[in-house]
Amino acid sequence: MESRSLPVPDGLDGVRVDAALAKLLGFSRTFAADVAEAGGVSVDGRTLGKSDKLTAGGWLSVEWIEKRGPEVVPIAVPDLGIAYDDDEIVVVDKPAGVAAHPSLGWEGPTVVGALAAAGFRIATSGAPERQGVVHRLDVGTSGLMVVAKTERAYTLLKRAFKEREVDKIYHTVVQGHPDPLVGTIDAPIGRHPSHSWKFAVTPTGKDSVTHYETLEAFRGASLLEVHLETGRTHQIRVHMAAHRHPCIGDPLYGADPTMSARLGLTRQWLHAHELSFAHPGTGDWVTFLSDYPADLRHALEMLRAE
């Protein structure tokens, strides 16, 4: 059992318990609500619920049981590509169907687990299940990810991603033909107001900027090159759907299932094609490229044939 006691700061006067715990103790809002619902939050001896408001100057006591994160299970992923490897970093070419790291509810293979199974030793910073992970790709997105193998590399790469000093180029096939053919989508992204597992363009979301360029046009679809200025969860999928051009094969964000079936796609046509950054060991600018996997090539060939 963990516990913490402290006075309620003036800045949290009138703030809901779950929101206050998130700010004070770094809890997620969901975990903070669970702690309150379990009777673990009190002010001046009075137990509070998650939606009760705090009063400045009161003595806040919090008790909770620390959640154990999901464990890293070494599971070999035979088609996990290694685009580059040295003492500081490993750049992987992730196949679809593989998560970046373990998470609650995911029982499939992960990049972290695949690297462990292959004998790679990676940085230990961050949560144990996310060792070395400085950015992520969705389970259904293939392509390039860099993983830190040393503490120095982890720190420098995390900073580079945060400061937008990494070039991330994706290729995606979307429904229809974006107008204009080259453009920028600048729209904040946050949790979907009615679906906890989705994201959406919302006024209260985080700053999100996507640059796109049409590479090839087909009947009813377009191949785009996308440059991400920010790196929000599902950013390309959300922005293209909001632009009324969802990624083909992405029913979560409105893709036509009949088109996906016709092209033989069981996931979104989205691939992390190019990744460039300053190498954390040498400082040299390095660039890595990834070819389209077989399922995306097949869908593209079908579109070209039509």
Coordinates of C-alpha atoms in Angstrom, one line a residue:
M1 CA 0.0 0.0 0.0
E2 CA 1.3 3.4 -1.0
S3 CA 0.3 6.6 0.8
R4 CA 0.8 10.3 0.6
S5 CA -0.3 13.2 2.8
L6 CA 0.0 16.9 2.0
P7 CA -2.0 20.2 2.2
V8 CA -4.2 21.1 -0.7
P9 CA -2.4 23.9 -2.6
D10 CA -4.3 27.1 -3.4
G11 CA -4.1 26.3 -7.1
L12 CA -6.3 23.2 -6.7
D13 CA -9.1 24.9 -4.7
G14 CA -12.4 23.8 -6.2
V15 CA -10.8 21.2 -8.5
R16 CA -12.3 17.7 -8.8
V17 CA -10.5 14.9 -6.9
D18 CA -9.6 12.9 -9.9
A19 CA -8.2 15.9 -11.8
A20 CA -6.3 17.1 -8.7
L21 CA -4.6 13.7 -8.1
A22 CA -3.5 13.6 -11.7
K23 CA -1.8 16.9 -11.3
L24 CA -0.4 16.3 -7.8
L25 CA 0.7 12.7 -8.0
G26 CA 1.0 12.1 -11.8
F27 CA -1.8 9.5 -11.8
S28 CA -3.9 9.0 -14.9
R29 CA -7.4 10.3 -14.5
T30 CA -8.8 6.8 -14.7
F31 CA -6.4 5.5 -12.0
A32 CA -7.2 8.6 -9.8
A33 CA -10.9 7.9 -10.1
D34 CA -10.3 4.2 -9.2
V35 CA -8.4 5.3 -6.1
A36 CA -11.2 7.7 -5.0
E37 CA -13.9 5.1 -5.7
A38 CA -12.0 2.6 -3.5
G39 CA -12.2 5.1 -0.6
G40 CA -8.5 6.0 -0.8
V41 CA -8.9 9.8 -0.7
S42 CA -9.8 12.0 2.3
V43 CA -9.5 15.6 3.3
D44 CA -9.3 16.4 7.0
G45 CA -10.5 12.9 7.7
R46 CA -13.6 13.0 5.4
T47 CA -13.6 10.5 2.5
L48 CA -14.2 12.0 -0.9
G49 CA -15.4 10.6 -4.2
K50 CA -13.8 11.2 -7.6
S51 CA -16.1 14.2 -8.5
D52 CA -15.9 15.9 -5.1
K53 CA -14.1 19.3 -5.0
L54 CA -11.0 20.0 -3.0
T55 CA -10.7 23.0 -0.6
A56 CA -7.4 24.8 -0.4
G57 CA -5.6 24.4 2.9
G58 CA -7.3 21.1 3.8
W59 CA -5.1 18.1 4.7
L60 CA -5.2 15.6 1.8
S61 CA -4.5 11.9 2.5
V62 CA -4.3 9.4 -0.4
E63 CA -3.8 5.7 -0.1
W64 CA -3.5 3.3 -3.1
I65 CA -2.2 0.0 -4.2
E66 CA 0.4 0.5 -6.9
K67 CA -0.7 -1.1 -10.2
R68 CA 1.8 -3.5 -11.7
G69 CA 2.5 -2.7 -15.3
P70 CA 2.2 -5.4 -17.9
E71 CA 5.3 -7.7 -18.1
V72 CA 7.6 -7.9 -21.0
V73 CA 7.2 -11.4 -22.5
P74 CA 10.1 -12.4 -24.9
I75 CA 8.2 -13.5 -28.0
A76 CA 10.1 -14.0 -31.2
V77 CA 8.8 -12.1 -34.3
P78 CA 10.4 -13.7 -37.3
D79 CA 9.5 -10.9 -39.7
L80 CA 10.7 -8.1 -37.5
G81 CA 13.3 -6.4 -39.6
I82 CA 16.5 -4.8 -38.2
A83 CA 17.2 -1.8 -40.4
Y84 CA 20.2 -0.7 -38.3
D85 CA 22.0 -1.8 -35.1
D86 CA 24.9 -0.4 -33.1
D87 CA 25.9 0.1 -29.5
E88 CA 23.5 3.0 -29.0
I89 CA 20.4 2.3 -31.0
V90 CA 18.5 -0.4 -32.9
V91 CA 16.2 0.7 -35.8
V92 CA 13.5 -1.9 -36.4
D93 CA 11.2 -2.4 -39.3
K94 CA 8.0 -3.3 -37.5
P95 CA 5.4 -5.6 -39.2
A96 CA 1.7 -4.9 -38.7
G97 CA 0.1 -6.9 -35.8
V98 CA 3.0 -6.1 -33.4
A99 CA 2.6 -3.5 -30.7
A100 CA 5.4 -1.2 -29.7
H101 CA 5.4 -2.3 -26.1
P102 CA 3.2 -4.4 -23.7
S103 CA 0.0 -2.7 -22.4
L104 CA -3.0 -3.8 -20.4
G105 CA -5.3 -5.8 -22.6
W106 CA -2.8 -6.6 -25.3
E107 CA -1.7 -10.2 -25.4
G108 CA 0.1 -10.3 -28.8
P109 CA 3.7 -9.8 -29.8
T110 CA 5.6 -6.5 -29.1
V111 CA 8.7 -4.8 -30.4
V112 CA 10.2 -4.8 -26.8
G113 CA 9.4 -8.5 -26.4
A114 CA 10.8 -9.4 -29.8
L115 CA 14.1 -7.6 -29.2
A116 CA 14.4 -9.3 -25.8
A117 CA 13.8 -12.7 -27.5
A118 CA 16.5 -11.9 -30.0
G119 CA 19.0 -11.1 -27.2
F120 CA 19.1 -7.3 -27.5
R121 CA 19.8 -5.3 -24.4
I122 CA 18.0 -2.0 -24.4
A123 CA 17.8 1.1 -22.1
T124 CA 16.0 0.7 -18.8
S125 CA 14.7 4.3 -18.5
G126 CA 10.9 4.7 -18.2
A127 CA 8.4 2.0 -17.2
P128 CA 9.9 -1.5 -17.4
E129 CA 7.5 -2.6 -20.2
R130 CA 8.6 0.4 -22.3
Q131 CA 12.3 0.1 -22.0
G132 CA 14.1 2.0 -24.7
V133 CA 10.9 3.0 -26.5
V134 CA 11.1 6.7 -27.5
H135 CA 8.2 6.7 -29.9
R136 CA 5.5 4.3 -31.0
L137 CA 3.6 3.0 -34.0
D138 CA 0.0 1.7 -33.9
V139 CA -0.4 -2.1 -33.9
G140 CA -1.8 -1.9 -37.4
T141 CA 0.9 0.4 -38.8
S142 CA 4.1 -1.1 -40.3
G143 CA 7.5 0.5 -40.7
L144 CA 10.4 2.1 -38.9
M145 CA 10.9 2.6 -35.1
V146 CA 14.1 3.5 -33.3
V147 CA 14.7 2.0 -29.9
A148 CA 17.4 3.2 -27.5
K149 CA 20.0 0.7 -26.2
T150 CA 21.7 3.1 -23.7
E151 CA 20.5 5.7 -21.2
R152 CA 22.3 8.4 -23.1
A153 CA 20.6 7.5 -26.3
Y154 CA 17.2 7.3 -24.6
T155 CA 17.6 10.8 -23.1
L156 CA 18.8 12.4 -26.3
L157 CA 16.2 10.7 -28.6
K158 CA 13.3 11.5 -26.2
R159 CA 14.4 15.1 -26.2
A160 CA 14.7 15.1 -30.0
F161 CA 11.2 13.8 -30.5
K162 CA 9.8 16.2 -28.0
E163 CA 11.5 19.2 -29.6
R164 CA 10.4 18.0 -33.1
E165 CA 13.9 17.5 -34.3
V166 CA 13.1 14.1 -35.9
D167 CA 11.9 13.8 -39.5
K168 CA 9.0 11.2 -39.7
I169 CA 7.7 10.4 -43.2
Y170 CA 4.8 8.1 -43.7
H171 CA 3.1 6.8 -46.9
T172 CA -0.7 6.2 -46.8
V173 CA -3.4 5.4 -49.2
V174 CA -6.6 7.3 -48.5
Q175 CA -10.1 7.3 -50.0
G176 CA -10.8 9.9 -52.6
H177 CA -8.6 12.8 -53.8
P178 CA -7.6 15.4 -51.2
D179 CA -8.2 19.0 -52.3
P180 CA -5.7 20.6 -52.5
L181 CA -3.4 17.9 -53.6
V182 CA -0.7 19.3 -51.3
G183 CA -1.6 20.8 -48.0
T184 CA -1.3 21.0 -44.2
I185 CA -3.9 19.9 -41.6
D186 CA -3.5 21.9 -38.4
A187 CA -6.1 20.7 -36.0
P188 CA -5.9 19.7 -32.3
I189 CA -6.4 16.0 -31.4
G190 CA -7.7 14.6 -28.1
R191 CA -9.8 11.8 -26.8
H192 CA -13.0 11.1 -28.7
P193 CA -15.9 12.5 -26.5
S194 CA -17.9 9.3 -26.7
H195 CA -15.4 6.5 -27.6
S196 CA -12.6 5.9 -25.1
W197 CA -10.5 3.9 -27.6
K198 CA -10.7 6.6 -30.4
F199 CA -9.2 10.0 -30.9
A200 CA -10.7 13.0 -32.7
V201 CA -10.2 16.6 -33.7
T202 CA -11.4 18.5 -30.7
P203 CA -11.0 22.1 -29.4
T204 CA -9.5 20.9 -26.2
G205 CA -7.0 18.5 -27.8
K206 CA -3.2 18.9 -28.2
D207 CA -1.6 20.9 -31.0
S208 CA -1.3 18.6 -34.1
V209 CA 0.1 19.4 -37.5
T210 CA 0.2 17.0 -40.5
H211 CA 1.7 17.9 -43.9
Y212 CA 0.7 15.8 -46.9
E213 CA 1.5 15.6 -50.6
T214 CA -0.3 13.5 -53.2
L215 CA 2.2 11.1 -54.9
E216 CA -0.2 9.1 -57.1
A217 CA -4.0 9.2 -57.8
F218 CA -6.1 6.2 -58.6
R219 CA -9.8 5.7 -59.2
G220 CA -11.3 6.6 -55.8
A221 CA -8.1 6.7 -53.9
S222 CA -4.7 8.5 -53.5
L223 CA -1.2 7.6 -52.4
L224 CA 0.1 10.3 -50.1
E225 CA 3.4 11.2 -48.5
V226 CA 2.9 12.5 -45.0
H227 CA 5.3 14.5 -42.9
L228 CA 4.4 14.6 -39.2
E229 CA 5.3 17.8 -37.4
T230 CA 3.8 16.5 -34.2
G231 CA 3.3 12.9 -33.0
R232 CA -0.1 12.4 -31.5
T233 CA -1.7 9.0 -31.1
H234 CA -3.5 8.0 -34.4
Q235 CA -2.6 11.5 -35.8
I236 CA -2.6 10.6 -39.5
R237 CA -5.7 8.4 -39.2
V238 CA -7.6 11.1 -37.3
H239 CA -6.5 14.0 -39.5
M240 CA -7.2 12.3 -42.8
A241 CA -10.6 11.1 -41.5
A242 CA -11.5 14.6 -40.4
H243 CA -10.4 15.8 -43.9
R244 CA -13.0 13.2 -45.2
H245 CA -10.3 11.0 -46.7
P246 CA -9.9 8.1 -44.2
C247 CA -7.0 5.7 -44.7
I248 CA -8.1 2.7 -46.7
G249 CA -8.5 -0.3 -44.5
D250 CA -9.3 1.7 -41.3
P251 CA -12.9 1.1 -40.3
L252 CA -12.3 2.7 -36.9
Y253 CA -12.1 6.0 -38.6
G254 CA -14.6 5.5 -41.3
A255 CA -13.0 3.6 -44.2
D256 CA -15.3 1.8 -46.6
P257 CA -15.2 -1.9 -45.7
T258 CA -16.1 -3.0 -49.2
M259 CA -13.0 -1.2 -50.7
S260 CA -10.8 -2.7 -47.9
A261 CA -12.1 -6.2 -48.7
R262 CA -11.7 -5.8 -52.4
L263 CA -8.0 -4.8 -51.9
G264 CA -7.4 -7.6 -49.4
L265 CA -6.6 -5.3 -46.6
T266 CA -7.1 -6.3 -42.9
R267 CA -5.5 -3.1 -41.5
Q268 CA -5.0 0.5 -42.4
W269 CA -2.8 1.3 -45.5
L270 CA -0.3 3.2 -43.5
H271 CA 3.5 2.7 -43.4
A272 CA 6.3 4.5 -41.6
H273 CA 8.5 4.8 -44.7
E274 CA 11.4 7.1 -43.6
L275 CA 12.9 8.1 -40.3
S276 CA 15.8 10.7 -39.9
F277 CA 17.4 12.0 -36.8
A278 CA 20.8 13.0 -35.2
H279 CA 22.5 9.9 -34.1
P280 CA 22.7 10.1 -30.3
G281 CA 26.3 8.7 -30.3
T282 CA 28.0 10.6 -33.1
G283 CA 25.7 13.5 -33.8
D284 CA 25.6 12.6 -37.5
W285 CA 22.3 13.0 -39.3
V286 CA 21.1 9.5 -40.3
T287 CA 18.2 8.4 -42.5
F288 CA 16.5 5.0 -42.8
L289 CA 14.1 3.8 -45.4
S290 CA 11.6 0.9 -45.3
D291 CA 9.9 -0.7 -48.3
Y292 CA 6.2 -1.5 -48.4
P293 CA 5.3 -4.9 -47.0
A294 CA 3.5 -7.5 -49.1
D295 CA -0.1 -6.6 -48.2
L296 CA 0.3 -2.9 -48.9
R297 CA 2.2 -3.7 -52.2
H298 CA -0.7 -6.0 -53.3
A299 CA -3.3 -3.4 -52.6
L300 CA -1.3 -0.7 -54.4
E301 CA -0.9 -3.0 -57.5
M302 CA -4.6 -3.6 -57.5
L303 CA -5.4 0.1 -57.5
R304 CA -2.9 0.7 -60.3
A305 CA -4.4 -2.1 -62.4
E306 CA -7.8 -0.5 -62.1

